[in-house]
């Protein structure tokens, strides 16, 4: 997902997820035009999967709303649903909490943790909200001006003098 949300804002919430799911379908163009049984079965499977993802994101009650009418936090959840619809092995999240209020960020933190545990995905997270990072990451890499200055568990990184100096602007002994 991206810092700036990229949805089909003039399509419904359901259609946004269906589009992401369609990439994995194998029916022919002809079968879709003629609504052959292979297309119909595939279509039902796609719709069920889309509804399941929307239920997971707590957006199922907004399936037929236009994506543009969702709150910012809901749009972010829809974007994550679309990413999950592609069956990734690696989920890249670029500042998913950007622009969110504290309540939305707390919900997002729980969601990302749940996804990691239940989908067994590797998640690469780029984020400036340290409470979110520290609460969900198993391993953290800290960059300062594009150079890795620390890596390790949240506890190791939290107490690294280089991180404290780079991000708090003070010597570690002053903290």
XYZ file of C-alpha atoms in Angstrom:
175
model
C 0.000 0.000 0.000
C 1.100 3.580 -0.463
C 1.373 6.708 1.683
C -1.242 8.252 -0.567
C -4.313 6.071 -0.811
C -4.928 4.763 -4.325
C -8.436 3.441 -4.737
C -10.994 3.472 -7.505
C -12.931 6.173 -5.694
C -15.909 6.174 -8.083
C -16.439 2.420 -7.661
C -18.053 0.663 -4.730
C -16.057 -0.723 -1.854
C -16.939 -4.246 -3.027
C -15.860 -3.539 -6.611
C -12.484 -2.250 -5.405
C -11.751 -5.626 -3.807
C -13.261 -7.624 -6.686
C -10.884 -5.921 -9.129
C -7.900 -7.025 -7.045
C -9.235 -10.592 -6.847
C -9.919 -10.821 -10.586
C -6.222 -10.931 -11.438
C -6.065 -14.538 -10.217
C -8.961 -15.766 -12.358
C -8.435 -18.050 -15.332
C -11.729 -17.911 -17.221
C -11.666 -16.725 -20.816
C -12.975 -13.448 -22.144
C -15.528 -15.389 -24.188
C -16.862 -17.214 -21.110
C -17.315 -13.891 -19.332
C -19.214 -12.390 -22.285
C -21.438 -15.454 -22.582
C -21.754 -15.937 -18.806
C -20.735 -19.579 -19.137
C -20.805 -21.827 -16.050
C -17.028 -21.541 -15.590
C -17.331 -17.765 -15.417
C -20.370 -17.889 -13.119
C -18.636 -20.242 -10.672
C -15.513 -18.117 -10.683
C -17.548 -14.953 -10.198
C -19.333 -16.406 -7.153
C -15.994 -17.417 -5.650
C -14.587 -13.919 -6.225
C -17.635 -12.263 -4.650
C -17.452 -14.556 -1.615
C -13.740 -13.827 -1.159
C -14.351 -10.088 -1.520
C -17.124 -10.167 1.077
C -14.900 -12.181 3.438
C -12.110 -9.609 3.129
C -14.524 -6.744 3.708
C -15.887 -8.510 6.798
C -12.312 -8.920 8.066
C -11.717 -5.188 7.549
C -15.089 -4.373 9.165
C -16.252 -2.774 5.929
C -18.906 -5.320 4.944
C -21.718 -2.927 5.901
C -20.297 -0.427 3.385
C -19.947 -2.837 0.444
C -22.148 -0.782 -1.853
C -20.889 2.647 -0.798
C -18.552 4.482 -3.130
C -14.947 4.285 -1.942
C -14.754 8.091 -1.928
C -17.399 8.197 0.831
C -15.340 6.180 3.317
C -13.449 7.879 6.129
C -9.689 8.102 5.745
C -9.139 5.163 8.108
C -11.722 3.071 6.266
C -10.060 3.885 2.939
C -6.754 2.661 4.376
C -8.434 -0.595 5.473
C -9.911 -0.987 1.990
C -6.479 -0.517 0.484
C -5.108 -3.259 2.748
C -8.020 -5.536 1.748
C -7.099 -4.996 -1.901
C -3.474 -5.857 -1.149
C -4.492 -9.051 0.675
C -6.745 -9.992 -2.249
C -3.646 -10.510 -4.387
C -2.462 -13.357 -2.089
C 0.898 -11.785 -1.268
C 3.760 -13.512 0.499
C 5.224 -10.113 1.345
C 3.025 -7.174 2.289
C 4.653 -3.762 1.872
C 3.071 -0.998 3.930
C 4.442 2.492 3.326
C 3.421 4.705 6.245
C 0.004 3.107 6.704
C -0.774 5.330 9.716
C 0.005 8.595 7.899
C -2.862 11.033 8.380
C -4.718 8.848 10.861
C -5.984 9.983 14.234
C -4.940 8.040 17.382
C -8.089 5.874 17.423
C -7.645 4.929 13.754
C -3.955 4.190 14.367
C -4.813 1.920 17.306
C -7.275 0.006 15.127
C -4.718 -0.246 12.334
C -2.096 -1.551 14.768
C -4.431 -4.355 15.857
C -5.316 -5.126 12.246
C -1.691 -5.382 11.083
C -0.841 -7.615 14.062
C -3.821 -9.836 13.272
C -2.865 -10.055 9.594
C 0.719 -10.992 10.452
C -0.394 -13.726 12.833
C -3.235 -15.167 10.749
C -1.982 -14.766 7.188
C 1.606 -15.735 8.100
C 2.956 -12.945 5.929
C 6.205 -11.127 6.037
C 5.333 -7.471 6.443
C 7.759 -4.732 5.458
C 6.618 -1.620 7.263
C 7.897 1.898 6.663
C 6.468 4.025 9.441
C 7.269 7.027 11.625
C 4.739 6.249 14.367
C 7.095 4.594 16.846
C 4.374 3.239 19.126
C 2.907 1.364 16.149
C 6.348 0.110 15.065
C 7.399 -0.985 18.547
C 4.134 -2.799 19.219
C 3.956 -4.924 16.060
C 7.470 -5.421 14.709
C 9.687 -8.358 15.577
C 12.745 -6.827 13.914
C 13.412 -3.159 13.234
C 15.918 -1.370 11.017
C 16.463 2.310 11.788
C 17.782 4.610 9.082
C 19.291 8.047 9.480
C 19.757 9.911 6.202
C 19.452 6.620 4.311
C 22.030 4.707 6.358
C 21.125 1.858 8.729
C 22.234 2.965 12.189
C 20.595 0.209 14.212
C 18.799 -3.090 13.804
C 17.354 -5.620 16.166
C 14.380 -6.293 18.358
C 12.229 -3.380 19.492
C 13.910 -3.430 22.904
C 17.422 -3.319 21.415
C 16.547 -0.482 19.030
C 14.666 1.497 21.694
C 17.802 1.652 23.873
C 20.405 2.140 21.136
C 22.307 5.403 21.798
C 22.635 6.060 18.043
C 18.855 5.947 17.641
C 18.326 8.208 20.636
C 20.860 10.715 19.320
C 19.523 10.660 15.752
C 15.848 10.917 16.628
C 15.797 12.835 19.880
C 18.737 15.067 19.025
C 20.538 14.514 22.288
C 23.349 12.465 23.655
C 22.303 9.102 25.050
C 23.705 10.002 28.474
C 21.293 12.977 28.636
C 18.195 10.785 28.241
